[in-house]
Tab-separated table of C-alpha atoms in Angstrom:
chain	number	residue	atom	x	y	z
B	271	UNK	CA	37.233	59.691	7.245
B	272	UNK	CA	37.221	55.922	7.028
B	273	UNK	CA	37.860	55.713	10.787
B	274	UNK	CA	34.891	57.977	11.526
B	275	UNK	CA	32.661	55.893	9.246
B	276	UNK	CA	33.656	52.695	11.048
B	277	UNK	CA	32.870	54.240	14.412
B	278	UNK	CA	29.508	55.356	13.104
B	279	UNK	CA	28.653	51.861	11.843
B	280	UNK	CA	29.654	50.228	15.140
B	281	UNK	CA	27.638	52.778	17.070
B	282	UNK	CA	24.583	52.130	14.896
B	283	UNK	CA	24.856	48.389	15.434
B	284	UNK	CA	25.161	48.810	19.200
B	285	UNK	CA	22.171	51.129	19.292
B	286	UNK	CA	20.069	48.701	17.279
B	287	UNK	CA	20.996	45.808	19.571
B	288	UNK	CA	20.207	47.914	22.571
B	289	UNK	CA	16.862	48.856	21.118
B	290	UNK	CA	16.042	45.227	20.484
B	291	UNK	CA	16.758	44.463	24.105
B	292	UNK	CA	14.362	47.163	25.208
B	293	UNK	CA	11.481	45.824	23.073
B	294	UNK	CA	9.251	43.168	24.632
B	295	UNK	CA	9.583	39.664	23.206
B	296	UNK	CA	6.971	38.744	20.611
B	297	UNK	CA	4.517	36.490	22.371
B	298	UNK	CA	2.648	33.593	20.867
B	299	UNK	CA	-0.845	34.877	20.253
B	300	UNK	CA	-2.368	31.626	21.532
B	301	UNK	CA	0.161	30.901	24.248
B	302	UNK	CA	-1.977	32.096	27.133
B	303	UNK	CA	-5.364	31.395	25.622
B	304	UNK	CA	-7.470	28.933	27.596
B	305	UNK	CA	-8.294	25.513	26.225
B	306	UNK	CA	-11.989	26.310	26.107
B	307	UNK	CA	-11.333	29.514	24.136
B	308	UNK	CA	-9.081	27.712	21.641
B	309	UNK	CA	-11.702	25.014	21.191
B	310	UNK	CA	-14.477	27.568	20.695
B	311	UNK	CA	-12.403	29.474	18.133
B	312	UNK	CA	-11.589	26.264	16.264
B	313	UNK	CA	-15.244	25.250	16.214
B	314	UNK	CA	-16.163	28.664	14.855
B	315	UNK	CA	-13.725	28.149	11.991
B	316	UNK	CA	-15.192	24.693	11.385
B	317	UNK	CA	-18.728	26.063	11.290
B	318	UNK	CA	-17.599	28.624	8.730
B	319	UNK	CA	-16.053	25.954	6.519
B	320	UNK	CA	-12.519	27.202	7.171
B	321	UNK	CA	-11.073	23.764	7.759
B	322	UNK	CA	-7.389	24.594	7.418
B	323	UNK	CA	-7.697	27.346	10.018
B	324	UNK	CA	-9.656	25.026	12.285
B	325	UNK	CA	-7.007	22.322	11.989
B	326	UNK	CA	-4.271	24.750	13.025
B	327	UNK	CA	-6.243	25.811	16.089
B	328	UNK	CA	-7.022	22.220	17.088
B	329	UNK	CA	-3.353	21.327	16.669
B	330	UNK	CA	-2.417	24.313	18.863
B	331	UNK	CA	-4.968	23.177	21.435
B	332	UNK	CA	-3.499	19.676	21.521
B	333	UNK	CA	0.030	21.069	21.711
B	334	UNK	CA	-0.705	23.546	24.516
B	335	UNK	CA	-2.880	21.183	26.558
B	336	UNK	CA	-1.664	17.647	25.755
B	337	UNK	CA	-2.934	16.185	29.013
B	338	UNK	CA	-6.167	18.097	29.264
B	339	UNK	CA	-9.680	16.927	28.572
B	340	UNK	CA	-9.648	18.715	25.226
B	341	UNK	CA	-6.647	16.875	23.740
B	342	UNK	CA	-8.462	13.736	22.601
B	343	UNK	CA	-11.398	15.779	21.363
B	344	UNK	CA	-9.036	17.962	19.359
B	345	UNK	CA	-7.540	14.863	17.735
B	346	UNK	CA	-10.977	13.684	16.647
B	347	UNK	CA	-11.842	17.124	15.329
B	348	UNK	CA	-8.604	17.233	13.337
B	349	UNK	CA	-9.531	13.964	11.622
B	350	UNK	CA	-13.014	15.252	10.856
B	351	UNK	CA	-11.698	18.582	9.563
B	352	UNK	CA	-9.333	16.815	7.162
B	353	UNK	CA	-12.263	14.686	6.014
B	354	UNK	CA	-14.400	17.771	5.375
B	355	UNK	CA	-11.482	19.372	3.536
B	356	UNK	CA	-11.399	16.233	1.315
B	357	UNK	CA	-7.829	15.488	2.336
B	358	UNK	CA	-8.310	11.743	2.563
B	359	UNK	CA	-4.710	10.793	3.288
B	360	UNK	CA	-4.429	13.184	6.238
B	361	UNK	CA	-7.879	12.246	7.499
B	362	UNK	CA	-7.059	8.540	7.516
B	363	UNK	CA	-3.710	9.200	9.203
B	364	UNK	CA	-5.452	11.208	11.933
B	365	UNK	CA	-8.043	8.465	12.424
B	366	UNK	CA	-5.417	5.742	12.728
B	367	UNK	CA	-3.438	7.867	15.183
B	368	UNK	CA	-6.480	8.358	17.404
B	369	UNK	CA	-7.402	4.661	17.378
B	370	UNK	CA	-3.827	3.744	18.266
B	371	UNK	CA	-3.586	6.289	21.107
B	372	UNK	CA	-7.105	5.800	22.499
B	373	UNK	CA	-8.315	2.243	21.771
B	374	UNK	CA	-10.669	2.362	24.763
B	375	UNK	CA	-11.995	5.880	24.300
B	376	UNK	CA	-15.798	6.031	24.738
B	377	UNK	CA	-16.115	7.582	21.265
B	378	UNK	CA	-13.600	5.421	19.423
B	379	UNK	CA	-16.495	3.779	17.547
B	380	UNK	CA	-17.031	7.097	15.790
B	381	UNK	CA	-13.460	7.009	14.512
B	382	UNK	CA	-14.018	3.558	13.013
B	383	UNK	CA	-17.154	4.951	11.407
B	384	UNK	CA	-15.277	8.000	10.108
B	385	UNK	CA	-12.607	5.735	8.612
B	386	UNK	CA	-15.362	3.997	6.680
B	387	UNK	CA	-16.872	7.298	5.541
B	388	UNK	CA	-13.524	8.553	4.245
B	389	UNK	CA	-13.085	5.501	2.034
B	390	UNK	CA	-16.797	5.381	1.203
B	391	UNK	CA	-16.757	8.893	-0.222
B	392	UNK	CA	-13.656	8.026	-2.212
B	393	UNK	CA	-15.381	5.051	-3.816
B	394	UNK	CA	-18.485	7.140	-4.536
B	395	UNK	CA	-16.313	9.355	-6.668
B	396	UNK	CA	-14.813	6.255	-8.211
B	397	UNK	CA	-18.250	4.905	-9.128
B	398	UNK	CA	-19.512	8.228	-10.499
B	399	UNK	CA	-17.524	7.627	-13.670
B	400	UNK	CA	-18.417	3.944	-13.907
B	401	UNK	CA	-19.705	4.215	-17.455
B	402	UNK	CA	-17.333	6.896	-18.727
B	403	UNK	CA	-14.122	5.189	-17.646
B	404	UNK	CA	-12.681	1.914	-18.876
B	405	UNK	CA	-13.601	-0.670	-16.192
B	406	UNK	CA	-10.097	-2.120	-16.109
B	407	UNK	CA	-8.676	1.288	-15.164
B	408	UNK	CA	-10.701	1.573	-11.976
B	409	UNK	CA	-9.323	0.360	-8.676
B	410	UNK	CA	-11.949	-0.920	-6.199
B	411	UNK	CA	-9.474	-0.712	-3.319
B	412	UNK	CA	-11.329	2.116	-1.574
B	413	UNK	CA	-14.593	0.176	-1.879
B	414	UNK	CA	-13.113	-2.857	-0.152
B	415	UNK	CA	-11.435	-0.733	2.519
B	416	UNK	CA	-14.663	1.130	3.237
B	417	UNK	CA	-16.491	-2.187	3.601
B	418	UNK	CA	-13.767	-3.524	5.911
B	419	UNK	CA	-13.914	-0.385	8.076
B	420	UNK	CA	-17.687	-0.512	8.476
B	421	UNK	CA	-17.551	-4.252	9.143
B	422	UNK	CA	-14.924	-3.758	11.840
B	423	UNK	CA	-17.141	-1.162	13.494
B	424	UNK	CA	-20.170	-3.474	13.430
B	425	UNK	CA	-18.126	-6.446	14.696
B	426	UNK	CA	-16.457	-4.525	17.538
B	427	UNK	CA	-19.331	-2.242	18.475
B	428	UNK	CA	-22.604	-3.956	17.493
B	429	UNK	CA	-24.564	-1.617	19.768
B	430	UNK	CA	-22.960	1.556	18.437
B	431	UNK	CA	-25.331	4.225	17.214
B	432	UNK	CA	-23.317	4.180	13.982
B	433	UNK	CA	-23.893	0.440	13.398
B	434	UNK	CA	-27.234	0.672	11.531
B	435	UNK	CA	-25.914	3.195	9.042
B	436	UNK	CA	-22.726	1.165	8.645
B	437	UNK	CA	-24.759	-1.941	7.788
B	438	UNK	CA	-26.748	-0.011	5.192
B	439	UNK	CA	-23.546	1.256	3.610
B	440	UNK	CA	-22.068	-2.256	3.640
B	441	UNK	CA	-25.066	-3.506	1.651
B	442	UNK	CA	-24.523	-0.738	-0.867
B	443	UNK	CA	-20.834	-1.569	-1.092
B	444	UNK	CA	-21.577	-5.250	-1.711
B	445	UNK	CA	-23.610	-4.216	-4.745
B	446	UNK	CA	-20.829	-1.853	-5.830
B	447	UNK	CA	-18.183	-4.579	-5.658
B	448	UNK	CA	-20.385	-7.018	-7.530
B	449	UNK	CA	-21.086	-4.421	-10.214
B	450	UNK	CA	-17.371	-3.855	-10.602
B	451	UNK	CA	-16.826	-7.560	-11.244
B	452	UNK	CA	-19.644	-7.556	-13.793
B	453	UNK	CA	-18.279	-4.521	-15.608
B	454	UNK	CA	-14.855	-6.122	-15.849
B	455	UNK	CA	-16.459	-9.365	-17.036
B	456	UNK	CA	-18.265	-7.453	-19.785
B	457	UNK	CA	-15.017	-5.739	-20.698
B	458	UNK	CA	-13.282	-9.084	-21.185
B	459	UNK	CA	-16.252	-10.574	-23.029
B	460	UNK	CA	-16.339	-7.751	-25.566
B	461	UNK	CA	-12.680	-8.402	-26.284
B	462	UNK	CA	-13.127	-12.110	-26.761
B	463	UNK	CA	-11.401	-13.104	-23.509
B	464	UNK	CA	-14.202	-15.469	-22.580
B	465	UNK	CA	-12.364	-17.425	-19.890
B	466	UNK	CA	-11.346	-14.235	-18.094
B	467	UNK	CA	-14.906	-12.924	-18.412
B	468	UNK	CA	-16.248	-16.193	-17.000
B	469	UNK	CA	-13.927	-16.005	-13.996
B	470	UNK	CA	-14.980	-12.437	-13.130
B	471	UNK	CA	-18.665	-13.277	-13.536
B	472	UNK	CA	-18.228	-16.324	-11.288
B	473	UNK	CA	-16.587	-14.088	-8.677
B	474	UNK	CA	-19.650	-11.868	-8.645
B	475	UNK	CA	-21.977	-14.863	-8.258
B	476	UNK	CA	-20.029	-16.700	-5.550
B	477	UNK	CA	-18.704	-13.778	-3.502
B	478	UNK	CA	-21.751	-11.510	-3.680
B	479	UNK	CA	-24.675	-13.901	-3.803
B	480	UNK	CA	-27.179	-11.308	-2.543
B	481	UNK	CA	-26.088	-8.508	-4.866
B	482	UNK	CA	-28.420	-7.282	-7.596
B	483	UNK	CA	-25.586	-7.630	-10.124
B	484	UNK	CA	-25.740	-11.421	-9.666
B	485	UNK	CA	-28.453	-11.596	-12.345
B	486	UNK	CA	-26.232	-10.067	-15.002
B	487	UNK	CA	-23.258	-12.126	-13.821
B	488	UNK	CA	-25.182	-15.362	-14.403
B	489	UNK	CA	-26.213	-14.111	-17.820
B	490	UNK	CA	-22.588	-13.442	-18.733
B	491	UNK	CA	-21.658	-16.924	-17.542
B	492	UNK	CA	-24.211	-18.450	-19.927
B	493	UNK	CA	-22.755	-16.525	-22.838
B	494	UNK	CA	-19.177	-17.420	-21.890
B	495	UNK	CA	-19.945	-21.118	-21.517
B	496	UNK	CA	-21.483	-21.069	-24.964
B	497	UNK	CA	-18.483	-19.308	-26.506
B	498	UNK	CA	-16.157	-21.803	-24.835
B	499	UNK	CA	-18.181	-24.762	-26.084
B	500	UNK	CA	-19.098	-25.848	-22.538
B	501	UNK	CA	-22.697	-26.588	-23.427
B	502	UNK	CA	-23.675	-28.696	-20.394
B	503	UNK	CA	-22.559	-25.941	-18.023
B	504	UNK	CA	-24.273	-23.403	-20.256
B	505	UNK	CA	-27.582	-25.217	-19.999
B	506	UNK	CA	-27.262	-25.821	-16.251
B	507	UNK	CA	-26.557	-22.139	-15.650
B	508	UNK	CA	-29.433	-21.164	-17.913
B	509	UNK	CA	-31.838	-23.280	-15.828
B	510	UNK	CA	-30.610	-21.614	-12.630
B	511	UNK	CA	-30.944	-18.234	-14.288
B	512	UNK	CA	-34.493	-18.870	-15.517
B	513	UNK	CA	-35.593	-20.189	-12.117
B	514	UNK	CA	-34.222	-17.235	-10.157
B	515	UNK	CA	-34.976	-14.487	-12.675
B	516	UNK	CA	-38.036	-15.554	-14.689
B	517	UNK	CA	-38.789	-11.966	-15.706
B	518	UNK	CA	-35.219	-10.904	-16.318
B	519	UNK	CA	-34.610	-8.001	-18.663
B	520	UNK	CA	-31.922	-10.185	-20.233
B	521	UNK	CA	-34.548	-12.710	-21.361
B	522	UNK	CA	-36.731	-12.372	-24.443
B	523	UNK	CA	-39.819	-14.113	-25.789
B	524	UNK	CA	-40.761	-15.421	-22.367
B	525	UNK	CA	-44.078	-17.255	-22.396
B	526	UNK	CA	-44.448	-17.105	-26.191
B	527	UNK	CA	-42.839	-20.455	-26.943
B	528	UNK	CA	-39.905	-18.676	-28.578
B	529	UNK	CA	-36.331	-18.988	-27.409
B	530	UNK	CA	-34.706	-16.063	-25.565
B	531	UNK	CA	-32.860	-13.674	-27.889
B	532	UNK	CA	-29.492	-14.856	-26.604
B	533	UNK	CA	-30.292	-18.558	-27.062
B	534	UNK	CA	-29.321	-18.516	-30.716
B	535	UNK	CA	-28.741	-22.273	-30.770
B	536	UNK	CA	-32.468	-22.915	-30.327
B	537	UNK	CA	-34.528	-23.892	-33.403
B	538	UNK	CA	-37.069	-21.103	-32.934
B	539	UNK	CA	-34.404	-18.550	-33.779
B	540	UNK	CA	-33.268	-15.479	-31.901
B	541	UNK	CA	-35.357	-12.596	-30.699
B	542	UNK	CA	-34.187	-8.962	-30.870
B	543	UNK	CA	-32.121	-7.980	-27.873
B	544	UNK	CA	-33.609	-5.477	-25.440
B	545	UNK	CA	-31.983	-2.062	-25.578
B	546	UNK	CA	-30.485	-2.355	-22.112
B	547	UNK	CA	-29.124	-5.875	-22.561
B	548	UNK	CA	-25.406	-6.525	-22.492
B	549	UNK	CA	-23.777	-6.316	-25.902
């Protein structure tokens, strides 16, 4: 009985192997698809917002046709798809790979621009919680990297169609970086770290002289100098402040003969602080 069972098992195995040999091999569904068809299918997935599916098709296109005209385009599309999928790490990696492989590509300026956009969107999210989050817990790294990416584009490709938008974003980022310095300066000031607050305010004034946050930075410097007993520097900075921002929201009693609210050392006495003034 045992011998018959063994023979039956062996026979079954042989039949199954034989059957497998008779079946056609499973073919790759995209193996014989043309490059144009793969690209069209990937674009259709992109248009539908199916970025992961699009990435897989673009990767298959690059793999199947590595030396074709579609390969470089597929690499750019992969970077863009990762960007749209909000996968910043993969998007940046794809951008860097393209720039390294195709430094002279006619559309390489777009990849520099995309690198800036990836970091720019990251810092937008970072700034969206600027008042809800402790300023010292925020990292402005993405802001600086976005600025550097846009600057590199403008420096290398001044005539690029992406240059004007890059310049506009750089101006925004300058304000963002200055505001970060001011927020950190306020953070230190509120905690009595006046020297640290002074240093951050000075950074905003010297590094970002055209930023709108420069006004508040100068105001913080005045307050810090006073707290530190550096009265000559306090008064010098106050004169610069008054000359450049005669109608500043941080000033009070202007034109009435009274001292500004913050100038508590004046004989006329302080004025109430405006609601939006730094506390």
